[in-house]
Coordinates of C-alpha atoms and ligand atoms in Angstrom, one line a residue:
M14 CA 22.4 -49.3 47.1
S15 CA 18.8 -48.0 47.2
R16 CA 18.3 -44.3 46.3
P17 CA 19.3 -42.1 49.3
T18 CA 16.4 -40.4 51.0
L19 CA 16.6 -36.6 51.0
A20 CA 15.6 -34.3 53.8
E21 CA 11.9 -33.3 53.7
R22 CA 12.7 -29.6 54.0
L23 CA 14.2 -29.8 50.5
E24 CA 10.7 -30.0 49.2
R25 CA 10.3 -26.4 50.2
L26 CA 13.4 -25.1 48.6
G27 CA 12.9 -23.2 45.4
T28 CA 15.5 -22.2 42.9
E29 CA 16.5 -19.6 40.4
T30 CA 14.7 -21.0 37.3
A31 CA 16.4 -18.5 35.0
F32 CA 19.2 -21.1 35.0
T33 CA 16.8 -23.5 33.3
V34 CA 16.2 -21.0 30.6
S35 CA 19.9 -20.8 30.1
L36 CA 19.9 -24.6 29.6
A37 CA 17.2 -24.4 27.0
A38 CA 19.0 -21.6 25.2
A39 CA 22.3 -23.5 25.3
E40 CA 20.6 -26.7 23.9
W41 CA 19.1 -24.7 21.1
G42 CA 22.4 -23.0 20.4
A43 CA 24.2 -26.4 20.4
K44 CA 22.1 -27.3 17.4
G45 CA 23.7 -24.5 15.4
H46 CA 21.2 -21.7 16.0
Q47 CA 22.1 -18.1 16.8
I48 CA 21.1 -17.2 20.3
Y49 CA 20.4 -13.8 21.7
P50 CA 20.7 -14.3 25.5
F51 CA 18.4 -11.9 27.3
H52 CA 17.7 -14.3 30.0
L53 CA 20.4 -14.0 32.6
G54 CA 21.3 -10.9 34.7
D55 CA 25.0 -11.4 34.1
L56 CA 27.5 -9.0 32.4
D57 CA 29.7 -9.8 29.5
L58 CA 32.0 -7.0 30.5
A59 CA 35.5 -7.3 32.0
T60 CA 36.2 -6.5 35.7
P61 CA 38.2 -3.2 35.9
A62 CA 41.9 -4.0 35.4
N63 CA 43.0 -2.3 38.7
V64 CA 40.7 -4.7 40.6
V65 CA 42.2 -7.8 38.8
A66 CA 45.7 -6.5 39.6
A67 CA 44.9 -6.1 43.3
M68 CA 43.7 -9.7 43.4
D69 CA 46.9 -10.9 41.7
R70 CA 49.0 -8.9 44.2
A71 CA 47.0 -10.4 47.1
V72 CA 47.7 -13.9 45.9
A73 CA 51.4 -13.2 45.4
D74 CA 51.5 -11.7 48.9
G75 CA 50.2 -14.9 50.3
K76 CA 46.7 -13.8 51.2
T77 CA 45.6 -17.4 50.6
G78 CA 44.9 -18.7 54.0
Y79 CA 41.8 -18.3 56.2
C80 CA 40.8 -14.8 57.3
P81 CA 38.3 -13.4 59.9
A82 CA 34.8 -14.8 59.3
A83 CA 33.3 -11.3 59.1
G84 CA 35.9 -10.1 56.6
I85 CA 39.3 -8.5 56.5
P86 CA 39.4 -5.2 58.5
Q87 CA 40.4 -3.1 55.5
L88 CA 37.3 -4.2 53.5
R89 CA 34.9 -3.7 56.4
E90 CA 36.3 -0.2 56.9
A91 CA 36.2 0.6 53.2
L92 CA 32.6 -0.6 52.9
A93 CA 31.4 1.2 56.1
D94 CA 32.8 4.5 54.8
D95 CA 31.5 4.0 51.2
I96 CA 28.1 2.6 51.9
G97 CA 27.5 5.1 54.7
A98 CA 28.7 8.1 52.6
R99 CA 26.4 7.2 49.7
R100 CA 23.4 7.0 51.9
G101 CA 24.1 9.9 54.3
L102 CA 24.6 7.4 57.2
T103 CA 27.4 6.4 59.6
Y104 CA 28.3 2.8 59.9
S105 CA 31.1 1.3 62.0
P106 CA 33.2 -1.4 60.3
A107 CA 31.8 -3.9 62.9
Q108 CA 28.4 -3.5 61.3
V109 CA 29.7 -4.7 57.9
V110 CA 30.0 -8.4 57.3
A111 CA 31.7 -9.6 54.1
Q112 CA 29.8 -12.3 52.1
P113 CA 30.5 -14.5 49.2
G114 CA 28.1 -12.4 47.0
G115 CA 25.0 -10.5 47.8
K116 CA 22.8 -13.5 47.5
A117 CA 24.2 -14.9 50.7
V118 CA 22.8 -12.0 52.6
I119 CA 19.3 -13.1 51.8
T120 CA 19.5 -16.5 53.4
K121 CA 21.6 -15.2 56.3
F122 CA 19.2 -12.4 57.0
I123 CA 16.2 -14.8 57.0
Q124 CA 18.1 -17.2 59.3
A125 CA 19.1 -14.4 61.7
V126 CA 15.6 -12.8 62.1
M127 CA 12.9 -15.2 61.2
N128 CA 11.4 -18.0 63.3
P129 CA 9.4 -20.8 61.8
G130 CA 5.8 -19.5 61.3
D131 CA 6.8 -15.9 61.1
E132 CA 5.4 -14.0 58.1
V133 CA 7.8 -12.2 55.8
L134 CA 6.6 -9.8 53.1
Y135 CA 8.4 -10.0 49.8
P136 CA 7.9 -8.7 46.2
S137 CA 6.4 -11.0 43.5
P138 CA 7.4 -10.5 40.8
G139 CA 10.8 -10.3 42.5
Y140 CA 14.1 -12.0 42.9
P141 CA 13.1 -15.7 43.3
I142 CA 15.5 -16.5 46.1
Y143 CA 13.4 -14.5 48.7
E144 CA 10.4 -16.8 48.4
S145 CA 12.6 -19.9 48.2
Q146 CA 14.5 -19.0 51.4
I147 CA 11.5 -18.0 53.4
D148 CA 9.7 -21.2 52.5
Y149 CA 12.9 -23.3 53.2
F150 CA 13.3 -22.0 56.7
G151 CA 9.7 -22.5 57.6
G152 CA 8.4 -19.0 57.3
D153 CA 5.2 -17.9 55.8
A154 CA 6.0 -16.0 52.6
K155 CA 3.5 -13.2 51.9
A156 CA 3.9 -11.7 48.4
Y157 CA 3.2 -8.0 47.7
R158 CA 2.6 -6.9 44.2
Y159 CA 3.4 -4.2 41.7
V160 CA 0.9 -2.5 39.5
P161 CA 1.5 -0.8 36.2
T162 CA 1.5 3.1 36.1
P163 CA 1.7 5.4 33.2
T164 CA 5.5 5.7 33.7
G165 CA 6.4 2.2 35.0
F166 CA 5.3 0.3 38.1
A167 CA 4.3 1.0 41.7
I168 CA 3.9 -1.1 44.8
D169 CA 0.2 -1.7 45.6
L170 CA 0.3 -0.1 49.0
D171 CA -3.2 -1.0 50.0
Q172 CA -2.5 -4.7 49.4
F173 CA 0.8 -4.3 51.1
R174 CA -0.8 -2.8 54.3
A175 CA -3.5 -5.5 54.3
L176 CA -0.8 -8.2 54.4
V177 CA 0.6 -7.0 57.7
T178 CA -0.6 -9.1 60.7
P179 CA 0.7 -9.6 64.3
K180 CA 2.8 -12.5 62.9
T181 CA 4.6 -10.4 60.4
R182 CA 8.3 -10.2 61.3
A183 CA 10.1 -8.7 58.3
I184 CA 9.9 -7.0 54.9
I185 CA 12.1 -7.7 52.0
Y186 CA 12.3 -4.6 49.8
N187 CA 14.2 -4.3 46.5
D188 CA 14.0 -0.7 45.4
L189 CA 15.6 -0.6 41.9
Q190 CA 13.9 -3.9 41.3
N191 CA 14.7 -7.1 39.5
P192 CA 12.9 -8.1 37.3
I193 CA 10.8 -5.0 36.8
G194 CA 13.4 -2.2 36.8
A195 CA 11.0 -0.2 39.0
E196 CA 12.1 2.4 41.5
S197 CA 10.0 3.7 44.4
S198 CA 8.8 7.2 44.5
S199 CA 9.8 9.1 47.7
A200 CA 6.2 8.7 48.9
E201 CA 6.2 5.0 48.3
R202 CA 9.5 4.4 50.1
E203 CA 8.3 6.6 53.0
A204 CA 5.1 4.6 53.2
I205 CA 6.9 1.3 53.4
A206 CA 9.3 2.7 56.1
Q207 CA 6.2 3.9 58.1
I208 CA 4.7 0.5 57.9
A209 CA 7.9 -1.1 59.2
I210 CA 8.1 1.4 62.0
D211 CA 4.5 1.2 63.0
N212 CA 4.6 -2.6 63.1
D213 CA 8.1 -2.9 64.5
L214 CA 9.4 -4.9 61.5
V215 CA 12.9 -5.5 60.4
V216 CA 13.8 -4.8 56.7
L217 CA 16.1 -6.4 54.2
S218 CA 16.9 -3.7 51.7
D219 CA 18.3 -5.4 48.7
E220 CA 20.5 -2.7 47.1
A221 CA 22.1 -4.9 44.5
Y222 CA 21.4 -2.1 41.9
F223 CA 21.8 1.0 44.1
E224 CA 24.6 2.3 41.9
M225 CA 23.4 0.8 38.6
R226 CA 21.6 3.9 37.4
Y227 CA 21.8 6.2 34.4
S228 CA 20.4 9.4 35.9
G229 CA 19.3 10.8 39.3
M230 CA 20.4 9.5 42.7
S231 CA 19.4 6.4 44.6
V232 CA 17.9 6.7 48.1
S233 CA 18.2 3.9 50.6
I234 CA 15.2 3.2 52.8
A235 CA 17.8 2.8 55.6
S236 CA 18.4 6.6 55.5
L237 CA 14.8 7.5 56.3
P238 CA 14.2 8.5 60.0
G239 CA 13.9 5.5 62.3
M240 CA 15.0 3.0 59.7
Q241 CA 18.8 2.5 60.0
E242 CA 18.3 0.6 63.3
R243 CA 15.9 -1.9 61.7
T244 CA 17.4 -2.3 58.2
V245 CA 20.0 -4.7 56.8
I246 CA 21.5 -3.6 53.5
L247 CA 22.4 -6.2 50.9
Y248 CA 25.5 -4.8 49.1
T249 CA 27.2 -6.5 46.2
F250 CA 30.3 -5.9 44.0
S251 CA 28.7 -8.1 41.3
K252 CA 27.0 -5.5 39.1
K253 CA 28.8 -2.2 39.7
F254 CA 32.2 -3.7 39.1
A255 CA 31.2 -6.5 36.7
M256 CA 32.3 -9.1 39.3
T257 CA 29.4 -11.6 39.3
G258 CA 31.7 -14.6 39.3
W259 CA 34.1 -13.3 42.0
R260 CA 31.4 -13.7 44.7
L261 CA 31.9 -10.7 46.9
G262 CA 29.2 -8.8 48.8
A263 CA 28.3 -7.7 52.3
A264 CA 25.6 -7.4 54.9
V265 CA 25.4 -4.1 56.6
G266 CA 23.1 -3.3 59.5
P267 CA 22.3 -3.4 63.2
Q268 CA 25.1 -4.8 65.3
A269 CA 23.1 -7.8 66.7
I270 CA 22.1 -8.9 63.2
A271 CA 25.6 -8.3 61.9
D272 CA 27.0 -10.5 64.7
A273 CA 24.5 -13.2 64.0
I274 CA 25.4 -13.1 60.3
A275 CA 29.1 -13.3 61.1
K276 CA 28.4 -16.4 63.2
L277 CA 26.5 -17.9 60.2
N278 CA 29.6 -17.2 58.1
T279 CA 31.8 -19.2 60.4
N280 CA 29.4 -22.1 60.1
D281 CA 28.8 -21.9 56.3
E282 CA 32.0 -20.9 54.6
S283 CA 34.5 -20.0 57.4
C284 CA 35.4 -16.8 55.5
T285 CA 34.7 -15.1 52.2
T286 CA 37.6 -15.8 49.8
H287 CA 40.6 -14.0 51.4
F288 CA 42.4 -12.6 48.3
V289 CA 39.1 -11.5 46.6
Q290 CA 38.5 -9.2 49.5
Y291 CA 41.7 -7.2 48.7
A292 CA 40.3 -6.8 45.2
G293 CA 37.1 -5.4 46.8
V294 CA 39.2 -2.8 48.7
E295 CA 40.8 -1.7 45.5
A296 CA 37.4 -1.5 43.7
I297 CA 36.1 0.9 46.4
Q298 CA 39.2 2.9 47.2
G299 CA 41.1 2.8 43.8
D300 CA 40.4 4.9 40.8
P301 CA 36.8 6.1 41.2
H302 CA 36.3 6.1 37.4
A303 CA 37.7 2.7 36.7
A304 CA 34.2 1.1 36.4
D305 CA 32.5 4.0 34.6
Y306 CA 32.6 2.2 31.3
I307 CA 30.2 -0.4 32.6
L308 CA 27.3 2.0 33.1
A309 CA 28.1 3.8 29.8
V310 CA 27.9 0.5 27.9
L311 CA 24.7 -0.5 29.7
L312 CA 23.1 2.8 28.9
Q313 CA 23.7 2.3 25.1
R314 CA 22.2 -1.1 25.4
R315 CA 19.2 0.1 27.3
D316 CA 18.5 2.7 24.7
A317 CA 18.9 0.2 21.9
A318 CA 16.6 -2.3 23.6
V319 CA 13.9 0.3 24.4
E320 CA 13.9 1.6 20.9
A321 CA 13.7 -1.9 19.4
I322 CA 10.8 -2.9 21.7
A323 CA 8.9 0.3 20.7
S324 CA 8.7 -1.0 17.2
I325 CA 7.5 -4.5 18.1
E326 CA 3.8 -4.9 17.6
G327 CA 1.9 -5.9 20.8
M328 CA 4.8 -5.1 23.3
S329 CA 5.1 -2.0 25.4
V330 CA 7.7 -1.1 28.0
A331 CA 8.7 1.6 30.5
T332 CA 12.2 3.0 30.4
P333 CA 13.8 2.4 33.8
E334 CA 16.5 4.8 34.9
A335 CA 18.2 2.0 36.9
T336 CA 19.1 -1.7 36.8
F337 CA 19.7 -3.5 33.5
Y338 CA 16.2 -5.1 33.1
L339 CA 13.2 -4.3 31.0
F340 CA 9.8 -5.8 31.8
P341 CA 7.6 -5.5 28.8
D342 CA 3.9 -6.2 28.7
V343 CA 3.5 -8.9 26.1
T344 CA -0.2 -9.6 26.4
E345 CA -1.1 -8.4 22.9
A346 CA 2.0 -10.0 21.3
M347 CA 0.9 -13.3 22.8
A348 CA -2.5 -12.8 21.3
I349 CA -1.1 -12.0 17.9
T350 CA 1.1 -15.1 17.9
G351 CA -1.7 -17.3 19.2
S352 CA 0.2 -18.1 22.4
A353 CA -2.2 -18.9 25.3
D354 CA 0.6 -19.3 27.7
V355 CA 3.6 -17.1 28.4
A356 CA 6.0 -20.1 28.8
A357 CA 4.9 -21.4 25.4
F358 CA 5.4 -17.9 24.0
A359 CA 9.0 -17.9 25.3
E360 CA 9.7 -21.3 23.8
R361 CA 8.2 -20.5 20.4
A362 CA 10.1 -17.2 20.3
L363 CA 13.4 -19.0 21.1
H364 CA 12.9 -21.5 18.4
A365 CA 11.6 -19.0 15.8
T366 CA 14.2 -16.2 16.5
G367 CA 16.9 -17.4 18.9
V368 CA 15.8 -14.7 21.4
S369 CA 16.0 -16.1 24.9
F370 CA 14.3 -14.5 27.9
C371 CA 12.6 -15.2 31.2
T372 CA 9.0 -14.6 31.9
R373 CA 7.1 -13.3 34.9
R374 CA 6.8 -17.0 36.1
H375 CA 10.5 -17.1 36.9
F376 CA 10.1 -14.4 39.6
G377 CA 7.9 -15.8 42.3
R378 CA 4.5 -17.3 42.6
P379 CA 1.9 -15.5 40.5
Q380 CA -0.7 -13.6 42.5
P381 CA -4.5 -13.5 42.3
G382 CA -5.7 -10.9 39.9
E383 CA -2.8 -10.8 37.6
T384 CA -4.3 -10.4 34.1
R385 CA -1.4 -9.0 32.0
Q386 CA 1.5 -11.1 30.8
Y387 CA 5.1 -9.9 31.2
I388 CA 8.6 -11.1 30.2
R389 CA 12.0 -9.9 31.3
F390 CA 14.8 -8.8 29.1
A391 CA 18.2 -8.5 30.7
Y392 CA 20.4 -6.4 28.4
S393 CA 23.6 -6.8 30.3
G394 CA 24.9 -9.8 28.5
L395 CA 24.9 -8.9 24.8
G396 CA 26.1 -5.9 22.7
A397 CA 23.8 -3.1 21.3
D398 CA 24.1 -4.5 17.7
D399 CA 23.0 -8.0 18.9
I400 CA 20.2 -6.4 20.9
R401 CA 18.9 -4.6 17.8
E402 CA 19.3 -7.7 15.6
G403 CA 17.7 -10.1 18.1
L404 CA 14.8 -7.8 18.9
G405 CA 14.4 -7.0 15.2
R406 CA 13.9 -10.8 14.6
L407 CA 11.5 -11.0 17.4
G408 CA 9.5 -8.1 15.9
Q409 CA 9.5 -9.7 12.5
W410 CA 8.3 -13.1 13.9
I411 CA 5.4 -11.4 15.7
G412 CA 4.6 -9.4 12.6
S413 CA 4.5 -12.5 10.5
F414 CA 1.3 -13.6 12.1
R415 CA -0.6 -10.6 10.7
Ligands
PLP11 C1 17.8 -8.2 43.2 C2 19.0 -9.1 43.4 N1 19.5 -9.3 44.6 C3 20.6 -10.0 44.8 C4 21.3 -10.5 43.7 C5 22.5 -11.4 44.0 O1 23.6 -11.1 43.3 P1 25.0 -11.5 43.8 O2 24.9 -12.7 44.7 O3 25.8 -11.8 42.5 O4 25.6 -10.4 44.6 C6 20.8 -10.3 42.4 C7 21.5 -11.0 41.2 O5 21.0 -10.9 40.1 C8 19.6 -9.6 42.2 O6 19.1 -9.3 41.0

C-alpha cells in the first residue's frame, strides 16, 4: 500500500519539543552516562496518599463506567467553591467543566471562541501548545514578549498594545509563567485586563501554577473588575498535587463557554476518567496539608539551583517566588564556551556534563529583536543533591574554557 496521505492541517500543528529533549537525554543515558534531567516540567514526587486511597475506593465502588461529560457533580461543586474562594469570586458548579488535564483547556478554549482568521495574543517565550493550537485551528497567532527587568521579567506592554487590532479575539495569559517563572505586577495585570475590556476580548488565564508559590499570594486576572465574565481559568491538579500522569484539570468560566467546552468533551473523550474525579474531590476537600510536602521540597530545590547558578560563570538568573522553573540568561556562558547557537550549547552541555535542559527555542517562535540567549531549568524532577552536583559539573565545564 502506498503511504497514506495526511490531512493538510497537520502541517500547522506544533508540538511540545521538550519531549524531544527527553529523548536525547534518554539516548545519552542509555550509553551509560549520568543524566541530570532539568528538561521536563514533571515532578518526581508521590501523589498524596489520601488521594491515591480515594481513587482505590472509587474503583472498588464501581466508579468505572461513563459519567457526565462535564464531570461528576461532587467535583464540579468542590472546584467551584475552592477556585472561587481562592480568587474572591463566586462560581456555580455549572461553570466548571472537568478535563483530562489542564492542557485540554487550551485547545477547547480556542475551539470554543476563535474563528479562522481571528487573531489571538499569546506569550512567547511561553507554553508551546498555545501557538500550536492557534495555528492548527486557523487563527493568527500574535506573540507578545517579555523583557528582562532588574528583578525578573515583565511583559512589554507597549508591544502588547500595538498587537491589538479589530481582528483580535482573545488573549492567552499565563501569570506565574512557564518557562520564565515570571509573575505580573499588579499594574501589569491591571493593564492587560484593561486592554481586554477596552477591546472586548476573551481571556484564557492559564493558572497551572496559581498555587505553586513559596511566598506571597497569587492574584487571578479573573478577579479584577469586569474580568470574570470574559475569562476562562485553566485549572489543573497536575502540579499542586503531583498528579501529572493522572490527567485531571478543569475549565472554569462564563456559562456559554463552559457549555461549549462540555460539548467538546462529549465529542473528544466522552468524559474525564470517572474514578480519577473522586481522587480530585479528595485532593480538594481532604486534609488541607496533605500536599504541603510538595512545595517544601520544591523550595529547597529552588534555593539549591539558584545558589548553584550564581556560581556559574556567564549565567545569571532571577529568583522566582512561584512555579518550578528558572530561566537563566546564558549569553556570556555561550560566548565563553564558543557556542554560537543555543541548541548547540545545550547539546554540548549534555554530552560534557549530563545536564539536560530546554532552551528558549522550545517555547514558541522567536521574536524580532531578541538578542539575549536563555535556557530553562525545571527543578521539579531531581533532588537538591543532584541539582547541586549537576549544576556544579556544568559550572566546571564552562570554567574549563578559561
Ligand atoms: C503553563 C502550563 N499550562 C498548562 C500545562 C498543562 O499541564 P497539565 O495538562 O498537566 O494540567 C502546563 C504543563 O506543564 C504548563 O506549564
